[in-house]
Amino acid sequence: METTMQTAMTTEKIPYKIYLDENEMPKAWYNLRADMKQKPAPLLNPATHRPVQAEELAGVFCEELTAQELDHDTAFFEIPEEIRNFYKMYRPSPLVRAYCLEEKLDTPAKIYYKFEGNNTSGSHKLNSAIAQAYYAKKQGLKGVTTETGAGQWGTALSMACSYFGLDCKVYMVKCSYEQKPFRREVMRTYGASVTPSPSMETRVGRKINAEYPGTTGSLGCAISEAVEKAVSSEGYRYVLGSVLNQVFLHQSVIGLETKAALDKYGVKPDIIIGCAGGGSNLGGLIAPFMGEKLRGERDYRIIAVEPASCPSLTRGVYAYDFCDTGMVCPLAKMYTLGSGFIPSVSHAGGLRYHGMNSTLSELYHQGLMEAVSVKQTEVFEAAEYFARVEGILPAPESSHAIRAAIDEAVRCRENGEEKTIVFGLTGTGYFDMSSYEKYHDGSMSDYIPTDEELAACRSKLPGAGGNLSEITF
Ligand SMILES: *Cc1c(COP(=O)(O)O)cnc(C)c1O
């Protein structure tokens, strides 16, 4: 099928293609929303319940990032040269054929993984951090604020900010702050200031501390604190490491490189697997493949893997919800457990966000992708297996995808199917050794929230009857 679409690089309609430079690196990010007939639902202003306009976000987000966030139609955004120069330090990232894993599993399946852990921050998050820092700098800002859960985003943003000479203020979920002192020190090495959240520095932090004494925090709380700090500080804006569509856009470099490399060798994947926290790495990995699927050119099985302890796609509802616990951010329509959801303290595998990117949510809602949830001991079992067979010590988050890829490869063995599986190996796990320690000591539990607990969080969704489904566009 011949398709044409609008591009931000030129004003003409040009055929869909992956724009590569001489190093086989993408020259433009791909905006999957442009190929969706039914677009993701718009962000709503929490006060008026009307779709937010760029002006309303101007105090919170950088201008160009807001434009990317709200643009559902432009298929390609040129990657500015400054960002491409930074990417050159660690991209293209390796796409590896997992020969040893295939052999060990005795599977006829071919397994490939796209490895995003070979930069100092240790994950894919740097792909968007550098873009966000660039646009903040270009706008003449002094600095940015953000939250970090496990710490990878804070680390990536610290690196990006130090590269462009921006101030970086990170609110780190308290339990991670305490469990991962070395993550904190990496951020400080790159010049960021790091505060455990909920803190007593912000109004919302004080309120959450008063309501839930002794809380170890959540991503939602930390987001609220970072937003409050940004809007109340001159020359600062807030940046977010996942969930938003702008992040999904930047992460499309993962999928574009993967697609270009597979195309070069004539490899056609059957199954594409990624772990899903806020949805950005999965969205980025699948973008060009899902684009083909949406345009009716090719079909793929696409699988999102999430923790059984934080199951937004598999057990959440598709409704408008707050992106943060403090309810200061716009409302997004997404699969959500409710913004008050805080994973059990025994949860050690990351991916602890209560909701899911709105584009992925809409695609899942349309039945264009699948989702599975896995228990954390199964995840760590896969992590250790992978480390011993393929050498790389994976991040617990990434190991959700490893688990699902291994399960699919075993199924191929049982059914005698020669499928090609591609999965996203989002990062390394060197800072997650206390979680590995729990696994090795046998003290890791598999707590799964009960239906009652999930229903209690759901009952606090905004709008009549727990959702805003009466609003149609
Ligand atoms: C943050 C992170 C994830 C999950 O985030 P998404 O936005 O869902 O991609 C996965 N893996 C690693 C290593 C991470 O740091």
Short mmCIF file of C-alpha atoms and ligand atoms in Angstrom, two decimals:
data_model
loop_
_atom_site.label_atom_id
_atom_site.label_comp_id
_atom_site.label_asym_id
_atom_site.label_seq_id
_atom_site.Cartn_x
_atom_site.Cartn_y
_atom_site.Cartn_z
CA MET A 1 0.00 0.00 0.00
CA GLU A 2 1.45 3.35 -1.02
CA THR A 3 1.00 5.91 1.71
CA THR A 4 1.92 9.53 1.92
CA MET A 5 2.09 11.68 4.93
CA GLN A 6 3.00 15.05 6.20
CA THR A 7 6.45 15.56 7.62
CA ALA A 8 7.91 18.24 9.82
CA MET A 9 11.12 18.09 7.75
CA THR A 10 9.55 19.39 4.60
CA THR A 11 6.12 20.75 3.97
CA GLU A 12 5.48 18.35 1.10
CA LYS A 13 3.74 15.04 1.36
CA ILE A 14 6.38 12.34 1.10
CA PRO A 15 6.14 8.55 1.25
CA TYR A 16 6.66 6.91 4.61
CA LYS A 17 10.26 5.86 5.04
CA ILE A 18 12.92 5.69 7.71
CA TYR A 19 15.35 8.57 7.27
CA LEU A 20 18.87 7.39 8.08
CA ASP A 21 22.19 9.20 8.11
CA GLU A 22 25.51 7.73 6.99
CA ASN A 23 25.91 5.99 10.38
CA GLU A 24 22.55 4.25 9.97
CA MET A 25 21.06 6.47 12.61
CA PRO A 26 17.58 7.97 12.25
CA LYS A 27 17.46 11.61 11.17
CA ALA A 28 13.83 12.01 12.20
CA TRP A 29 11.66 10.66 14.99
CA TYR A 30 8.48 8.93 13.87
CA ASN A 31 5.17 9.97 15.41
CA LEU A 32 2.99 6.87 15.36
CA ARG A 33 -0.12 8.93 16.17
CA ALA A 34 -0.04 10.25 12.59
CA ASP A 35 -0.95 6.77 11.34
CA MET A 36 -3.78 6.19 13.81
CA LYS A 37 -7.30 6.68 12.51
CA GLN A 38 -8.71 6.74 16.01
CA LYS A 39 -6.27 9.08 17.81
CA PRO A 40 -5.41 8.85 21.50
CA ALA A 41 -7.82 10.89 23.61
CA PRO A 42 -6.67 14.46 24.27
CA LEU A 43 -5.23 15.59 27.59
CA LEU A 44 -7.84 17.44 29.62
CA ASN A 45 -7.48 20.48 31.82
CA PRO A 46 -8.26 19.11 35.32
CA ALA A 47 -10.32 22.19 36.22
CA THR A 48 -12.44 22.64 33.08
CA HIS A 49 -12.36 19.08 31.67
CA ARG A 50 -11.70 20.64 28.25
CA PRO A 51 -8.82 19.51 26.01
CA VAL A 52 -5.71 21.39 27.09
CA GLN A 53 -4.24 24.00 24.79
CA ALA A 54 -0.54 24.70 24.36
CA GLU A 55 -0.85 28.00 26.30
CA GLU A 56 -2.18 26.21 29.35
CA LEU A 57 0.89 23.98 29.44
CA ALA A 58 3.37 26.79 28.86
CA GLY A 59 4.14 27.25 32.56
CA VAL A 60 4.80 23.54 33.06
CA PHE A 61 6.44 22.20 29.87
CA CYS A 62 8.93 23.56 27.32
CA GLU A 63 7.27 25.04 24.23
CA GLU A 64 8.58 22.68 21.56
CA LEU A 65 7.92 19.66 23.74
CA THR A 66 4.33 20.82 24.23
CA ALA A 67 3.98 21.15 20.46
CA GLN A 68 5.22 17.56 20.05
CA GLU A 69 2.89 16.42 22.81
CA LEU A 70 -0.22 17.84 21.19
CA ASP A 71 0.62 16.97 17.57
CA HIS A 72 -1.27 13.85 16.49
CA ASP A 73 -0.72 14.44 12.76
CA THR A 74 2.90 15.17 11.87
CA ALA A 75 4.54 11.87 11.01
CA PHE A 76 8.20 12.89 11.24
CA PHE A 77 10.04 15.35 13.44
CA GLU A 78 13.58 16.11 12.37
CA ILE A 79 16.08 15.28 15.12
CA PRO A 80 18.12 18.46 15.67
CA GLU A 81 21.81 18.11 14.87
CA GLU A 82 22.88 18.79 18.47
CA ILE A 83 20.82 15.83 19.63
CA ARG A 84 22.09 13.61 16.82
CA ASN A 85 25.64 14.49 17.81
CA PHE A 86 24.92 13.36 21.34
CA TYR A 87 23.22 10.18 20.10
CA LYS A 88 26.41 9.39 18.16
CA MET A 89 28.20 8.77 21.47
CA TYR A 90 26.15 5.65 22.13
CA ARG A 91 23.94 4.97 19.09
CA PRO A 92 23.01 3.07 17.05
CA SER A 93 22.51 0.72 19.98
CA PRO A 94 23.26 -2.97 19.36
CA LEU A 95 20.63 -5.29 17.95
CA VAL A 96 21.89 -8.67 19.10
CA ARG A 97 20.96 -12.16 17.95
CA ALA A 98 20.67 -14.21 21.15
CA TYR A 99 22.35 -17.32 19.74
CA CYS A 100 23.36 -18.64 23.17
CA LEU A 101 19.88 -18.19 24.58
CA GLU A 102 18.33 -19.94 21.56
CA GLU A 103 20.72 -22.85 21.97
CA LYS A 104 20.20 -23.12 25.71
CA LEU A 105 16.43 -23.08 25.28
CA ASP A 106 16.73 -25.57 22.43
CA THR A 107 14.17 -23.55 20.53
CA PRO A 108 13.67 -23.23 16.77
CA ALA A 109 12.75 -19.57 17.42
CA LYS A 110 15.17 -16.83 16.41
CA ILE A 111 15.59 -14.31 19.21
CA TYR A 112 16.92 -10.77 18.85
CA TYR A 113 17.19 -8.07 21.46
CA LYS A 114 17.76 -4.35 21.10
CA PHE A 115 20.11 -3.36 23.92
CA GLU A 116 19.70 0.15 25.32
CA GLY A 117 21.95 -0.28 28.37
CA ASN A 118 25.32 0.67 26.88
CA ASN A 119 25.43 4.27 28.09
CA THR A 120 26.38 5.46 31.57
CA SER A 121 22.78 6.05 32.66
CA GLY A 122 22.25 2.39 31.79
CA SER A 123 18.91 2.62 30.00
CA HIS A 124 16.93 3.95 27.04
CA LYS A 125 15.88 7.02 29.04
CA LEU A 126 18.83 9.03 27.79
CA ASN A 127 17.22 9.09 24.31
CA SER A 128 14.49 11.39 25.57
CA ALA A 129 16.48 13.12 28.33
CA ILE A 130 18.87 14.65 25.82
CA ALA A 131 16.00 15.81 23.64
CA GLN A 132 14.15 17.40 26.54
CA ALA A 133 17.30 19.10 27.87
CA TYR A 134 18.03 20.43 24.37
CA TYR A 135 14.60 22.06 23.99
CA ALA A 136 14.82 23.53 27.50
CA LYS A 137 18.20 25.03 26.70
CA LYS A 138 16.98 26.32 23.35
CA GLN A 139 14.14 28.10 25.12
CA GLY A 140 16.69 29.84 27.35
CA LEU A 141 15.60 28.17 30.60
CA LYS A 142 17.80 27.93 33.69
CA GLY A 143 16.87 24.41 34.60
CA VAL A 144 14.38 21.58 34.84
CA THR A 145 12.73 19.59 37.60
CA THR A 146 11.68 15.99 37.48
CA GLU A 147 10.85 12.87 39.44
CA THR A 148 12.67 9.59 39.39
CA GLY A 149 11.52 6.20 40.61
CA ALA A 150 14.18 3.56 40.29
CA GLY A 151 16.64 6.31 39.39
CA GLN A 152 17.37 5.68 35.72
CA TRP A 153 15.45 8.69 34.49
CA GLY A 154 17.06 11.01 37.04
CA THR A 155 20.48 9.72 36.02
CA ALA A 156 19.76 10.15 32.32
CA LEU A 157 18.42 13.66 32.83
CA SER A 158 21.42 14.62 34.99
CA MET A 159 23.75 13.55 32.18
CA ALA A 160 21.71 15.44 29.59
CA CYS A 161 21.52 18.60 31.71
CA SER A 162 25.21 18.62 32.44
CA TYR A 163 25.89 18.30 28.69
CA PHE A 164 23.84 21.42 27.95
CA GLY A 165 24.73 23.29 31.17
CA LEU A 166 21.24 23.24 32.72
CA ASP A 167 20.35 23.01 36.39
CA CYS A 168 18.62 19.73 37.28
CA LYS A 169 16.45 19.16 40.36
CA VAL A 170 15.32 15.58 40.95
CA TYR A 171 12.64 14.30 43.36
CA MET A 172 13.47 10.67 43.97
CA VAL A 173 10.86 8.25 45.33
CA LYS A 174 11.92 7.81 48.97
CA CYS A 175 12.24 4.03 49.01
CA SER A 176 14.56 4.14 45.97
CA TYR A 177 16.50 7.02 47.50
CA GLU A 178 17.20 4.81 50.50
CA GLN A 179 17.67 1.55 48.57
CA LYS A 180 19.84 2.97 45.83
CA PRO A 181 22.35 5.43 47.30
CA PHE A 182 24.72 4.93 44.39
CA ARG A 183 22.15 6.02 41.82
CA ARG A 184 21.82 9.20 43.83
CA GLU A 185 25.58 9.70 43.77
CA VAL A 186 25.74 9.23 40.00
CA MET A 187 23.16 12.01 39.65
CA ARG A 188 25.14 14.26 41.97
CA THR A 189 28.29 13.47 40.01
CA TYR A 190 26.56 14.97 36.98
CA GLY A 191 25.60 18.02 39.06
CA ALA A 192 21.94 17.33 39.88
CA SER A 193 20.37 17.99 43.27
CA VAL A 194 18.40 15.02 44.59
CA THR A 195 15.59 15.19 47.19
CA PRO A 196 13.71 12.18 48.62
CA SER A 197 9.98 12.36 47.89
CA PRO A 198 7.58 13.05 49.52
CA SER A 199 9.68 15.89 50.92
CA MET A 200 8.82 18.78 53.20
CA GLU A 201 9.99 21.25 50.50
CA THR A 202 6.72 21.45 48.60
CA ARG A 203 3.11 22.01 49.60
CA VAL A 204 2.01 18.74 48.02
CA GLY A 205 4.89 16.82 49.66
CA ARG A 206 3.93 18.15 53.11
CA LYS A 207 0.30 17.24 52.47
CA ILE A 208 1.12 13.66 51.38
CA ASN A 209 3.46 13.22 54.38
CA ALA A 210 0.67 14.38 56.70
CA GLU A 211 -1.93 12.09 55.11
CA TYR A 212 0.26 9.01 54.84
CA PRO A 213 2.84 9.23 57.65
CA GLY A 214 5.88 7.06 56.97
CA THR A 215 5.03 6.60 53.28
CA THR A 216 7.95 5.49 51.13
CA GLY A 217 6.57 7.52 48.25
CA SER A 218 5.39 6.83 44.75
CA LEU A 219 6.13 8.12 41.29
CA GLY A 220 2.81 9.98 41.31
CA CYS A 221 3.79 11.93 44.48
CA ALA A 222 7.24 12.73 43.14
CA ILE A 223 5.72 14.04 39.89
CA SER A 224 3.46 16.39 41.85
CA GLU A 225 6.40 17.74 43.81
CA ALA A 226 8.51 18.27 40.70
CA VAL A 227 5.65 20.06 38.90
CA GLU A 228 5.01 22.33 41.88
CA LYS A 229 8.70 23.20 42.09
CA ALA A 230 8.87 23.98 38.35
CA VAL A 231 5.82 26.23 38.22
CA SER A 232 6.90 28.12 41.33
CA SER A 233 10.51 28.69 40.18
CA GLU A 234 11.41 31.34 37.60
CA GLY A 235 13.09 29.90 34.49
CA TYR A 236 12.30 26.27 35.30
CA ARG A 237 10.08 23.75 33.58
CA TYR A 238 9.07 20.22 34.40
CA VAL A 239 10.19 17.25 32.33
CA LEU A 240 8.96 13.67 32.48
CA GLY A 241 10.78 10.45 31.60
CA SER A 242 7.88 8.40 30.29
CA VAL A 243 4.08 8.31 29.90
CA LEU A 244 3.85 11.42 27.70
CA ASN A 245 3.58 11.20 23.93
CA GLN A 246 6.64 13.42 23.43
CA VAL A 247 8.74 10.77 25.22
CA PHE A 248 7.18 8.04 23.09
CA LEU A 249 8.17 10.12 20.04
CA HIS A 250 11.83 10.46 21.10
CA GLN A 251 12.02 6.75 21.93
CA SER A 252 11.01 5.92 18.36
CA VAL A 253 14.78 5.92 17.61
CA ILE A 254 14.81 2.46 19.23
CA GLY A 255 12.24 1.03 16.84
CA LEU A 256 13.52 2.87 13.77
CA GLU A 257 17.04 1.52 14.27
CA THR A 258 15.67 -1.95 14.95
CA LYS A 259 13.50 -1.89 11.83
CA ALA A 260 16.33 -0.52 9.67
CA ALA A 261 18.74 -3.23 10.89
CA LEU A 262 16.22 -6.04 10.44
CA ASP A 263 15.26 -4.77 6.99
CA LYS A 264 18.93 -4.65 5.99
CA TYR A 265 19.25 -8.37 6.69
CA GLY A 266 15.80 -9.26 5.41
CA VAL A 267 14.59 -10.38 8.84
CA LYS A 268 10.85 -10.16 9.48
CA PRO A 269 9.87 -10.43 13.12
CA ASP A 270 6.69 -12.26 14.12
CA ILE A 271 6.56 -11.21 17.76
CA ILE A 272 7.75 -7.95 19.32
CA ILE A 273 7.97 -7.78 23.10
CA GLY A 274 8.69 -4.94 25.49
CA CYS A 275 8.30 -4.19 29.17
CA ALA A 276 5.75 -1.55 30.02
CA GLY A 277 6.05 0.95 32.86
CA GLY A 278 4.82 4.25 31.49
CA GLY A 279 5.04 2.81 27.99
CA SER A 280 7.81 4.82 26.37
CA ASN A 281 10.36 2.12 25.53
CA LEU A 282 7.66 -0.23 24.30
CA GLY A 283 6.04 2.54 22.29
CA GLY A 284 9.38 3.52 20.78
CA LEU A 285 10.33 -0.06 19.93
CA ILE A 286 7.05 -0.94 18.28
CA ALA A 287 6.35 2.41 16.57
CA PRO A 288 7.45 1.62 12.97
CA PHE A 289 6.07 -1.93 13.18
CA MET A 290 2.74 -0.77 14.56
CA GLY A 291 2.75 1.87 11.82
CA GLU A 292 2.90 -0.91 9.21
CA LYS A 293 0.14 -2.71 11.04
CA LEU A 294 -2.05 0.41 11.10
CA ARG A 295 -1.44 1.03 7.40
CA GLY A 296 -2.39 -2.58 6.65
CA GLU A 297 1.05 -3.45 5.27
CA ARG A 298 2.08 -6.20 7.66
CA ASP A 299 0.93 -7.91 10.83
CA TYR A 300 2.88 -8.50 14.01
CA ARG A 301 2.09 -9.85 17.45
CA ILE A 302 3.02 -7.13 19.89
CA ILE A 303 3.19 -7.94 23.59
CA ALA A 304 3.45 -5.52 26.53
CA VAL A 305 4.80 -7.10 29.71
CA GLU A 306 3.97 -5.60 33.08
CA PRO A 307 4.46 -6.60 36.73
CA ALA A 308 1.62 -8.54 38.36
CA SER A 309 2.09 -6.16 41.29
CA CYS A 310 1.34 -3.07 39.16
CA PRO A 311 -0.93 -4.35 36.36
CA SER A 312 -2.32 -1.25 34.65
CA LEU A 313 -3.07 -2.81 31.23
CA THR A 314 -4.19 -6.25 32.38
CA ARG A 315 -6.27 -5.19 35.38
CA GLY A 316 -6.76 -1.43 35.07
CA VAL A 317 -9.62 0.50 33.49
CA TYR A 318 -9.52 2.69 30.38
CA ALA A 319 -10.57 6.05 31.77
CA TYR A 320 -9.47 9.61 32.31
CA ASP A 321 -7.19 9.85 35.31
CA PHE A 322 -4.60 12.08 36.88
CA CYS A 323 -1.03 11.47 35.84
CA ASP A 324 0.11 12.27 39.40
CA THR A 325 -1.04 11.71 42.98
CA GLY A 326 -1.21 15.44 43.71
CA MET A 327 -3.71 15.89 40.85
CA VAL A 328 -1.95 18.92 39.39
CA CYS A 329 -1.09 17.50 35.94
CA PRO A 330 -3.58 17.32 33.04
CA LEU A 331 -5.92 14.34 32.92
CA ALA A 332 -5.01 11.61 30.46
CA LYS A 333 -7.25 8.87 29.14
CA MET A 334 -5.32 5.70 29.77
CA TYR A 335 -5.35 2.26 31.28
CA THR A 336 -4.97 3.06 34.94
CA LEU A 337 -5.11 1.60 38.41
CA GLY A 338 -6.02 5.01 39.81
CA SER A 339 -3.51 7.75 40.63
CA GLY A 340 -3.66 6.79 44.32
CA PHE A 341 -2.29 3.32 43.59
CA ILE A 342 1.02 2.63 45.32
CA PRO A 343 2.63 -0.77 44.68
CA SER A 344 3.29 -3.01 47.68
CA VAL A 345 6.58 -2.36 49.52
CA SER A 346 7.70 -5.83 48.44
CA HIS A 347 7.65 -4.69 44.80
CA ALA A 348 11.26 -4.60 43.57
CA GLY A 349 11.14 -4.76 39.81
CA GLY A 350 10.45 -1.15 38.74
CA LEU A 351 7.62 -0.37 36.27
CA ARG A 352 5.66 1.04 39.22
CA TYR A 353 3.60 3.72 37.47
CA HIS A 354 -0.20 3.57 37.97
CA GLY A 355 -1.13 4.40 34.35
CA MET A 356 0.03 3.86 30.76
CA ASN A 357 0.87 6.14 27.85
CA SER A 358 -2.34 7.27 26.12
CA THR A 359 -1.28 6.15 22.63
CA LEU A 360 -0.41 2.64 23.79
CA SER A 361 -3.63 2.58 25.81
CA GLU A 362 -5.68 3.42 22.73
CA LEU A 363 -3.86 0.79 20.62
CA TYR A 364 -4.43 -1.81 23.33
CA HIS A 365 -8.06 -0.78 23.55
CA GLN A 366 -8.39 -1.30 19.79
CA GLY A 367 -7.00 -4.83 20.18
CA LEU A 368 -3.84 -4.06 18.19
CA MET A 369 -1.53 -5.34 20.91
CA GLU A 370 -1.58 -7.82 23.79
CA ALA A 371 -0.54 -7.48 27.41
CA VAL A 372 0.65 -10.04 29.94
CA SER A 373 1.62 -9.67 33.57
CA VAL A 374 4.40 -11.59 35.28
CA LYS A 375 5.28 -12.19 38.92
CA GLN A 376 8.50 -10.74 40.19
CA THR A 377 10.19 -14.02 41.19
CA GLU A 378 9.54 -15.24 37.62
CA VAL A 379 11.12 -12.02 36.36
CA PHE A 380 14.25 -12.43 38.45
CA GLU A 381 14.47 -16.09 37.48
CA ALA A 382 14.55 -14.98 33.83
CA ALA A 383 17.02 -12.19 34.65
CA GLU A 384 19.48 -14.57 36.22
CA TYR A 385 19.05 -17.14 33.45
CA PHE A 386 19.71 -14.46 30.83
CA ALA A 387 22.75 -13.11 32.68
CA ARG A 388 24.29 -16.56 32.84
CA VAL A 389 23.56 -17.40 29.20
CA GLU A 390 23.95 -14.10 27.33
CA GLY A 391 26.36 -12.31 29.68
CA ILE A 392 24.49 -9.04 30.14
CA LEU A 393 23.22 -8.35 33.67
CA PRO A 394 19.74 -7.00 32.88
CA ALA A 395 17.67 -4.39 34.71
CA PRO A 396 14.68 -5.90 36.51
CA GLU A 397 12.38 -3.82 34.27
CA SER A 398 13.96 -5.24 31.12
CA SER A 399 13.72 -8.72 32.60
CA HIS A 400 9.94 -8.60 32.29
CA ALA A 401 10.46 -8.63 28.53
CA ILE A 402 13.10 -11.35 28.83
CA ARG A 403 10.62 -13.49 30.77
CA ALA A 404 7.95 -13.13 28.08
CA ALA A 405 10.48 -13.71 25.26
CA ILE A 406 11.69 -16.92 26.93
CA ASP A 407 8.09 -18.06 27.44
CA GLU A 408 7.34 -17.45 23.74
CA ALA A 409 10.54 -19.23 22.65
CA VAL A 410 9.64 -22.24 24.81
CA ARG A 411 6.17 -22.26 23.23
CA CYS A 412 7.87 -22.30 19.80
CA ARG A 413 9.85 -25.35 20.92
CA GLU A 414 6.72 -27.12 22.09
CA ASN A 415 4.84 -26.31 18.89
CA GLY A 416 7.81 -26.71 16.56
CA GLU A 417 7.42 -23.13 15.27
CA GLU A 418 10.31 -21.12 13.81
CA LYS A 419 9.13 -17.68 14.88
CA THR A 420 11.31 -14.62 15.02
CA ILE A 421 11.09 -12.80 18.33
CA VAL A 422 12.44 -9.31 18.97
CA PHE A 423 12.47 -7.87 22.44
CA GLY A 424 13.63 -4.64 24.02
CA LEU A 425 16.44 -5.03 26.53
CA THR A 426 16.04 -1.60 28.04
CA GLY A 427 18.94 -1.50 30.47
CA THR A 428 21.47 -2.91 32.87
CA GLY A 429 20.83 -3.86 36.48
CA TYR A 430 24.03 -2.91 38.33
CA PHE A 431 22.13 -0.57 40.65
CA ASP A 432 19.45 -3.15 41.33
CA MET A 433 21.61 -5.62 43.19
CA SER A 434 19.59 -5.24 46.41
CA SER A 435 16.61 -6.64 44.47
CA TYR A 436 18.77 -9.43 43.08
CA GLU A 437 19.96 -10.02 46.67
CA LYS A 438 16.37 -10.48 47.85
CA TYR A 439 15.80 -12.95 45.04
CA HIS A 440 18.96 -14.91 45.86
CA ASP A 441 18.14 -14.94 49.59
CA GLY A 442 14.65 -16.23 48.87
CA SER A 443 13.11 -13.24 50.63
CA MET A 444 11.37 -11.87 47.54
CA SER A 445 7.60 -12.19 47.68
CA ASP A 446 5.06 -12.15 44.87
CA TYR A 447 2.45 -9.85 46.32
CA ILE A 448 -0.40 -9.28 43.87
CA PRO A 449 -3.00 -6.63 44.69
CA THR A 450 -6.49 -7.97 45.45
CA ASP A 451 -9.58 -6.98 43.45
CA GLU A 452 -10.80 -5.07 46.52
CA GLU A 453 -7.59 -3.03 46.70
CA LEU A 454 -7.80 -2.19 43.01
CA ALA A 455 -11.49 -1.30 43.29
CA ALA A 456 -10.71 1.08 46.17
CA CYS A 457 -8.17 2.97 44.04
CA ARG A 458 -10.50 2.97 41.03
CA SER A 459 -13.31 4.53 43.04
CA LYS A 460 -11.17 7.64 43.35
CA LEU A 461 -10.91 8.21 39.59
CA PRO A 462 -11.97 11.72 38.58
CA GLY A 463 -15.34 12.48 37.02
CA ALA A 464 -18.84 11.12 37.43
CA GLY A 465 -19.12 7.40 38.13
CA GLY A 466 -15.37 7.08 38.41
CA ASN A 467 -14.52 8.14 34.87
CA LEU A 468 -15.11 10.85 32.35
CA SER A 469 -16.58 8.56 29.74
CA GLU A 470 -19.53 10.87 29.25
CA ILE A 471 -17.18 13.28 27.51
CA THR A 472 -16.89 12.43 23.84
CA PHE A 473 -14.84 14.05 21.12
C1 LIG B 1 12.26 3.35 33.06
C2 LIG B 1 12.64 2.03 32.58
C3 LIG B 1 11.69 1.17 32.02
C4 LIG B 1 10.23 1.47 31.90
O1 LIG B 1 9.87 2.66 31.39
P1 LIG B 1 8.95 2.82 30.08
O2 LIG B 1 8.59 4.22 30.04
O3 LIG B 1 7.80 1.91 30.23
O4 LIG B 1 9.83 2.46 28.99
C5 LIG B 1 12.13 -0.04 31.53
N1 LIG B 1 13.40 -0.42 31.62
C6 LIG B 1 14.34 0.36 32.18
C7 LIG B 1 15.74 -0.13 32.26
C8 LIG B 1 13.99 1.61 32.67
O5 LIG B 1 14.92 2.39 33.19
#
